[in-house]
Amino acid sequence: MNKIRVFLWIIIILFLQILVLNNINFSQHINPYLYISFIFSFPLNKNRFVFLTAAFFYGLILDFFSDTGGIHAASLLFVAFLRLNFIKLFFRKNNIDYLLFNLHSEAFGQVFNYVVTITIIHHFILFSLDNFSFNNLNIVLLNTLYSSIFTLVLYFLGSYILRKKQLH
């Protein structure tokens, strides 16, 4: 039942990103990319091929509807590839703990560091590929900073609201 719930949330976030969040653009620098929560909510599994393939196609679907030529697929695939290394780094998990790993049961400080790191890396790659020039490095850094902050606020606010709703 939990896997079905995660799958439904992933689909809902995808449609939310395509239909609503892609149309939000504040002052040319702030655009929320909540679809990064796909990386956080996808079940941790030993079969990385399935996860990496799903991340690629998730990003490809976003690229298709956003007309962005593969930058979402590339940035999402990159952070999907790094996810396991960051879980080991921030949560000190080993191979036995993967089956029982749940992001919501970990300490907030560790979750915060993990989510912030993955989000900033994703956004930096996304905007670097979008600009594809070192001449626009200041624009890349500004877009990364502002969009990361907005994305993180939406992610943690949504997580808080959903967690409160589940407790009642």
XYZ file of N, CA and C in Angstrom:
504
model
N 0.820 -1.203 0.000
C 0.000 0.000 0.000
C 0.858 1.258 0.000
N 1.966 1.246 0.727
C 2.840 2.399 0.803
C 3.461 2.712 -0.558
N 3.812 1.669 -1.337
C 4.399 1.885 -2.661
C 3.390 2.511 -3.606
N 2.129 2.153 -3.472
C 1.092 2.753 -4.308
C 0.927 4.225 -3.955
N 0.972 4.541 -2.679
C 0.854 5.934 -2.230
C 2.026 6.775 -2.761
N 3.238 6.228 -2.694
C 4.411 6.941 -3.203
C 4.283 7.154 -4.710
N 3.852 6.127 -5.422
C 3.677 6.247 -6.869
C 2.657 7.327 -7.214
N 1.555 7.368 -6.487
C 0.544 8.393 -6.742
C 1.068 9.791 -6.465
N 1.848 9.950 -5.383
C 2.424 11.259 -5.078
C 3.406 11.690 -6.155
N 4.172 10.743 -6.679
C 5.123 11.061 -7.747
C 4.377 11.555 -8.987
N 3.277 10.910 -9.322
C 2.475 11.322 -10.476
C 1.816 12.675 -10.232
N 1.307 12.889 -9.027
C 0.679 14.174 -8.691
C 1.702 15.312 -8.776
N 2.898 15.086 -8.248
C 3.947 16.110 -8.306
C 4.328 16.401 -9.752
N 4.384 15.356 -10.578
C 4.712 15.545 -11.996
C 3.682 16.451 -12.670
N 2.398 16.168 -12.469
C 1.358 17.004 -13.070
C 1.337 18.399 -12.467
N 1.588 18.515 -11.177
C 1.662 19.828 -10.532
C 2.799 20.652 -11.142
N 3.943 20.010 -11.360
C 5.082 20.706 -11.954
C 4.762 21.157 -13.381
N 4.185 20.264 -14.163
C 3.911 20.577 -15.575
C 2.822 21.635 -15.720
N 1.743 21.492 -14.983
C 0.584 22.357 -15.187
C 0.625 23.665 -14.402
N 1.273 23.666 -13.236
C 1.232 24.869 -12.393
C 2.613 25.485 -12.205
N 3.544 24.713 -11.663
C 4.826 25.284 -11.239
C 5.705 25.749 -12.395
N 5.592 25.125 -13.559
C 6.369 25.588 -14.717
C 5.918 26.963 -15.198
N 4.726 27.370 -14.811
C 4.206 28.670 -15.222
C 4.483 29.770 -14.206
N 5.164 29.433 -13.118
C 5.532 30.421 -12.107
C 6.972 30.853 -12.371
N 7.166 32.149 -12.528
C 8.510 32.678 -12.747
C 8.562 34.083 -12.159
N 9.164 34.206 -10.983
C 9.267 35.490 -10.320
C 10.590 36.151 -10.690
N 10.539 37.325 -11.190
C 11.689 38.191 -11.474
C 12.835 37.479 -12.200
N 12.501 36.615 -13.119
C 13.475 35.930 -13.989
C 14.447 35.010 -13.256
N 14.417 34.916 -11.943
C 15.377 34.095 -11.208
C 14.730 33.010 -10.354
N 13.452 33.139 -10.051
C 12.821 32.220 -9.114
C 11.783 31.378 -9.848
N 12.050 30.083 -9.894
C 11.114 29.140 -10.485
C 11.176 27.863 -9.648
N 10.070 27.445 -9.057
C 10.112 26.257 -8.206
C 10.200 24.969 -9.025
N 11.039 24.073 -8.597
C 11.184 22.761 -9.236
C 10.920 21.692 -8.184
N 9.677 21.554 -7.824
C 9.275 20.621 -6.779
C 9.416 19.172 -7.217
N 9.560 18.935 -8.509
C 9.699 17.559 -8.987
C 10.953 16.879 -8.454
N 11.874 17.631 -7.882
C 13.067 17.041 -7.260
C 12.668 16.122 -6.112
N 11.456 16.319 -5.576
C 10.992 15.443 -4.497
C 10.837 14.004 -4.970
N 10.836 13.783 -6.274
C 10.864 12.423 -6.824
C 12.074 11.661 -6.288
N 13.206 12.336 -6.217
C 14.440 11.709 -5.726
C 14.290 11.337 -4.253
N 13.633 12.181 -3.483
C 13.499 11.934 -2.050
C 12.445 10.880 -1.726
N 11.386 10.834 -2.537
C 10.285 9.933 -2.202
C 10.380 8.567 -2.873
N 11.240 8.404 -3.856
C 11.367 7.106 -4.510
C 11.959 6.112 -3.514
N 11.353 4.943 -3.394
C 11.842 3.979 -2.394
C 13.304 3.597 -2.631
N 14.034 3.519 -1.558
C 15.437 3.131 -1.637
C 15.485 1.637 -1.894
N 16.076 1.281 -3.012
C 16.069 -0.104 -3.446
C 17.468 -0.461 -3.914
N 17.830 -1.720 -3.797
C 19.152 -2.132 -4.248
C 19.269 -2.114 -5.763
N 18.151 -2.181 -6.477
C 18.178 -2.176 -7.924
C 18.269 -0.734 -8.423
N 19.467 -0.241 -8.587
C 19.673 1.141 -9.002
C 19.263 1.374 -10.447
N 19.318 0.338 -11.258
C 18.963 0.494 -12.672
C 17.521 0.959 -12.825
N 16.617 0.389 -12.054
C 15.207 0.782 -12.121
C 15.053 2.234 -11.693
N 15.727 2.619 -10.627
C 15.643 3.990 -10.126
C 16.226 4.986 -11.130
N 17.379 4.681 -11.688
C 18.005 5.584 -12.653
C 17.178 5.685 -13.932
N 16.606 4.580 -14.370
C 15.751 4.600 -15.554
C 14.498 5.419 -15.293
N 13.897 5.232 -14.119
C 12.698 6.001 -13.762
C 13.025 7.495 -13.672
N 14.166 7.836 -13.101
C 14.570 9.241 -13.001
C 14.772 9.852 -14.385
N 15.398 9.100 -15.276
C 15.610 9.598 -16.633
C 14.278 9.850 -17.335
N 13.361 8.897 -17.282
C 12.088 9.072 -17.967
C 11.214 10.134 -17.300
N 11.320 10.265 -15.988
C 10.600 11.327 -15.276
C 11.074 12.691 -15.779
N 12.393 12.852 -15.858
C 12.951 14.091 -16.385
C 12.630 14.299 -17.849
N 12.616 13.214 -18.618
C 12.307 13.311 -20.043
C 10.862 13.756 -20.272
N 9.950 13.261 -19.446
C 8.554 13.703 -19.538
C 8.465 15.199 -19.242
N 9.186 15.652 -18.218
C 9.203 17.088 -17.908
C 9.794 17.884 -19.062
N 10.856 17.375 -19.659
C 11.468 18.069 -20.794
C 10.518 18.148 -21.981
N 9.786 17.078 -22.201
C 8.842 17.062 -23.313
C 7.782 18.151 -23.148
N 7.229 18.263 -21.952
C 6.175 19.249 -21.724
C 6.724 20.655 -21.490
N 7.985 20.770 -21.135
C 8.584 22.079 -20.888
C 9.369 22.591 -22.085
N 9.580 21.730 -23.079
C 10.350 22.072 -24.271
C 11.755 22.548 -23.899
N 12.438 21.735 -23.083
C 13.746 22.129 -22.578
C 14.894 21.256 -23.070
N 14.640 20.338 -23.947
C 15.715 19.637 -24.635
C 16.577 18.700 -23.813
N 16.102 18.194 -22.720
C 16.837 17.191 -21.964
C 17.541 17.670 -20.708
N 17.419 18.945 -20.357
C 18.144 19.435 -19.173
C 17.549 18.891 -17.880
N 16.247 18.688 -17.835
C 15.632 18.119 -16.634
C 16.029 16.655 -16.487
N 16.042 15.932 -17.591
C 16.435 14.520 -17.545
C 17.887 14.377 -17.105
N 18.766 15.211 -17.633
C 20.187 15.125 -17.286
C 20.430 15.493 -15.825
N 19.821 16.568 -15.361
C 20.055 16.991 -13.976
C 19.424 16.020 -12.982
N 18.258 15.505 -13.291
C 17.602 14.545 -12.403
C 18.352 13.225 -12.378
N 18.843 12.792 -13.523
C 19.620 11.555 -13.584
C 20.922 11.694 -12.806
N 21.554 12.854 -12.869
C 22.804 13.071 -12.137
C 22.599 12.981 -10.630
N 21.578 13.657 -10.118
C 21.351 13.594 -8.666
C 20.808 12.232 -8.249
N 20.100 11.553 -9.139
C 19.653 10.186 -8.836
C 20.856 9.264 -8.687
N 21.857 9.481 -9.528
C 23.070 8.686 -9.449
C 23.821 8.952 -8.140
N 23.798 10.190 -7.672
C 24.515 10.565 -6.449
C 23.741 10.283 -5.167
N 22.458 9.994 -5.260
C 21.599 9.862 -4.084
C 22.146 8.867 -3.066
N 22.547 7.716 -3.502
C 23.024 6.688 -2.591
C 24.275 7.140 -1.830
N 25.164 7.854 -2.515
C 26.370 8.365 -1.854
C 26.014 9.392 -0.775
N 25.040 10.233 -1.047
C 24.644 11.226 -0.047
C 23.880 10.604 1.110
N 23.144 9.543 0.855
C 22.487 8.836 1.955
C 23.538 8.221 2.870
N 24.560 7.642 2.282
C 25.652 7.093 3.097
C 26.368 8.191 3.866
N 26.555 9.343 3.241
C 27.275 10.443 3.870
C 26.484 11.076 5.013
N 25.225 11.413 4.757
C 24.448 12.158 5.748
C 23.789 11.278 6.799
N 23.424 10.066 6.438
C 22.675 9.220 7.373
C 23.494 8.060 7.920
N 24.700 7.906 7.440
C 25.596 6.828 7.910
C 24.923 5.463 7.804
N 24.304 5.219 6.649
C 23.615 3.949 6.430
C 24.555 2.973 5.727
N 24.350 1.701 6.017
C 25.085 0.666 5.309
C 24.104 -0.179 4.509
N 24.591 -1.200 3.845
C 23.757 -1.979 2.923
C 22.571 -2.653 3.606
N 22.696 -3.050 4.846
C 21.606 -3.728 5.549
C 20.462 -2.759 5.864
N 20.801 -1.511 6.103
C 19.790 -0.512 6.477
C 18.938 -0.025 5.312
N 19.306 -0.339 4.075
C 18.567 0.178 2.926
C 17.118 -0.269 2.898
N 16.852 -1.498 3.282
C 15.482 -1.996 3.223
C 14.575 -1.302 4.227
N 15.138 -0.820 5.329
C 14.342 -0.178 6.372
C 14.412 1.347 6.336
N 15.160 1.904 5.383
C 15.371 3.347 5.345
C 14.084 4.079 5.003
N 13.773 5.087 5.808
C 12.623 5.950 5.572
C 13.050 7.371 5.914
N 12.961 8.250 4.966
C 13.421 9.625 5.150
C 12.656 10.332 6.267
N 11.391 9.994 6.447
C 10.564 10.659 7.461
C 10.877 10.207 8.881
N 11.590 9.107 9.020
C 11.923 8.639 10.361
C 13.319 9.077 10.805
N 14.018 9.813 9.968
C 15.359 10.291 10.303
C 15.289 11.651 10.997
N 16.390 12.046 11.626
C 16.460 13.335 12.315
C 16.336 14.482 11.310
N 15.648 15.553 11.731
C 15.386 16.665 10.819
C 16.678 17.295 10.294
N 17.688 17.425 11.127
C 18.948 18.040 10.701
C 19.612 17.267 9.569
N 19.603 15.958 9.673
C 20.183 15.132 8.618
C 19.351 15.224 7.339
N 18.044 15.175 7.493
C 17.152 15.279 6.331
C 17.325 16.636 5.664
N 17.399 17.693 6.459
C 17.565 19.044 5.930
C 18.858 19.149 5.120
N 19.964 18.691 5.685
C 21.250 18.757 4.970
C 21.213 17.952 3.674
N 20.617 16.779 3.728
C 20.513 15.916 2.556
C 19.673 16.564 1.462
N 18.499 17.059 1.815
C 17.590 17.651 0.843
C 18.180 18.934 0.257
N 18.787 19.759 1.089
C 19.389 21.003 0.606
C 20.536 20.703 -0.357
N 21.383 19.768 -0.014
C 22.528 19.440 -0.861
C 22.078 18.915 -2.221
N 21.172 17.957 -2.221
C 20.679 17.388 -3.478
C 19.984 18.458 -4.319
N 19.201 19.314 -3.679
C 18.472 20.353 -4.402
C 19.423 21.365 -5.038
N 20.415 21.802 -4.305
C 21.361 22.793 -4.843
C 22.163 22.193 -5.999
N 22.615 20.961 -5.851
C 23.350 20.315 -6.943
C 22.461 20.185 -8.175
N 21.229 19.736 -7.974
C 20.294 19.593 -9.095
C 20.065 20.924 -9.803
N 19.795 21.963 -9.027
C 19.501 23.264 -9.630
C 20.727 23.841 -10.332
N 21.905 23.652 -9.757
C 23.113 24.163 -10.397
C 23.337 23.486 -11.753
N 23.161 22.185 -11.801
C 23.318 21.464 -13.071
C 22.241 21.894 -14.057
N 21.014 22.011 -13.577
C 19.898 22.421 -14.433
C 20.160 23.780 -15.077
N 20.541 24.768 -14.283
C 20.752 26.110 -14.812
C 22.060 26.214 -15.593
N 23.043 25.403 -15.262
C 24.281 25.384 -16.051
C 24.003 24.860 -17.455
N 23.217 23.802 -17.553
C 22.861 23.267 -18.860
C 21.938 24.212 -19.618
N 21.102 24.922 -18.898
C 20.190 25.866 -19.527
C 20.951 27.040 -20.139
N 21.947 27.564 -19.444
C 22.725 28.704 -19.952
C 23.884 28.262 -20.838
N 24.525 27.183 -20.472
C 25.605 26.559 -21.248
C 26.702 27.543 -21.626
N 27.072 28.383 -20.669
C 28.132 29.355 -20.907
C 28.703 29.816 -19.569
N 30.031 29.976 -19.532
C 30.655 30.500 -18.327
C 30.484 32.018 -18.221
N 30.080 32.644 -19.311
C 29.848 34.089 -19.277
C 28.650 34.449 -18.420
N 27.738 33.502 -18.263
C 26.522 33.741 -17.481
C 26.579 33.067 -16.116
N 27.765 32.893 -15.566
C 27.903 32.189 -14.292
C 27.150 32.891 -13.167
N 27.141 34.229 -13.173
C 26.401 34.939 -12.122
C 24.896 34.675 -12.229
N 24.376 34.551 -13.438
C 22.959 34.235 -13.619
C 22.666 32.810 -13.151
N 23.579 31.902 -13.474
C 23.424 30.508 -13.038
C 23.395 30.437 -11.514
N 24.305 31.140 -10.863
C 24.366 31.115 -9.395
C 23.144 31.776 -8.765
N 22.691 32.881 -9.337
C 21.485 33.539 -8.808
C 20.257 32.648 -8.983
N 20.099 32.077 -10.167
C 18.962 31.180 -10.400
C 19.017 29.974 -9.474
N 20.214 29.434 -9.281
C 20.375 28.287 -8.386
C 19.991 28.655 -6.964
N 20.498 29.769 -6.483
C 20.214 30.196 -5.108
C 18.726 30.458 -4.894
N 18.141 31.312 -5.705
C 16.756 31.713 -5.487
C 15.771 30.573 -5.734
N 15.985 29.828 -6.801
C 15.073 28.717 -7.081
C 15.216 27.602 -6.053
N 16.431 27.400 -5.563
C 16.628 26.384 -4.518
C 15.896 26.771 -3.246
N 16.009 28.025 -2.863
C 15.321 28.485 -1.649
C 13.813 28.310 -1.800
N 13.267 28.723 -2.939
C 11.826 28.623 -3.157
C 11.378 27.160 -3.208
N 12.152 26.319 -3.875
C 11.838 24.893 -3.952
C 11.883 24.256 -2.564
N 12.903 24.593 -1.784
C 13.048 24.016 -0.446
C 11.921 24.462 0.483
N 11.522 25.719 0.387
C 10.404 26.195 1.201
C 9.134 25.422 0.854
N 8.878 25.252 -0.441
C 7.697 24.488 -0.856
C 7.778 23.032 -0.411
N 8.956 22.432 -0.535
C 9.112 21.023 -0.167
C 8.897 20.812 1.331
N 9.571 21.614 2.155
C 9.450 21.425 3.601
C 8.073 21.837 4.113
N 7.477 22.850 3.528
C 6.122 23.235 3.905
C 5.138 22.121 3.541
N 5.262 21.586 2.344
C 4.405 20.481 1.930
C 4.606 19.242 2.782
N 5.848 18.936 3.111
C 6.134 17.782 3.970
C 5.536 17.969 5.355
N 5.630 19.185 5.889
C 5.080 19.474 7.212
C 3.558 19.336 7.210
N 2.929 19.899 6.186
C 1.466 19.833 6.109
C 0.999 18.381 5.954
N 1.654 17.627 5.089
C 1.251 16.238 4.883
C 1.502 15.381 6.119
N 2.592 15.648 6.819
C 2.897 14.888 8.032
C 1.870 15.198 9.127
N 1.498 16.471 9.285
C 0.472 16.848 10.264
C -0.862 16.187 9.925
N -1.173 16.139 8.624
C -2.427 15.546 8.180
C -2.440 14.042 8.483
N -1.299 13.373 8.342
C -1.218 11.943 8.605
C -1.301 11.636 10.085
N -0.850 12.543 10.934
C -0.882 12.308 12.368
C -2.289 12.425 12.940
N -3.156 13.174 12.285
C -4.533 13.361 12.794
C -5.455 12.349 12.215
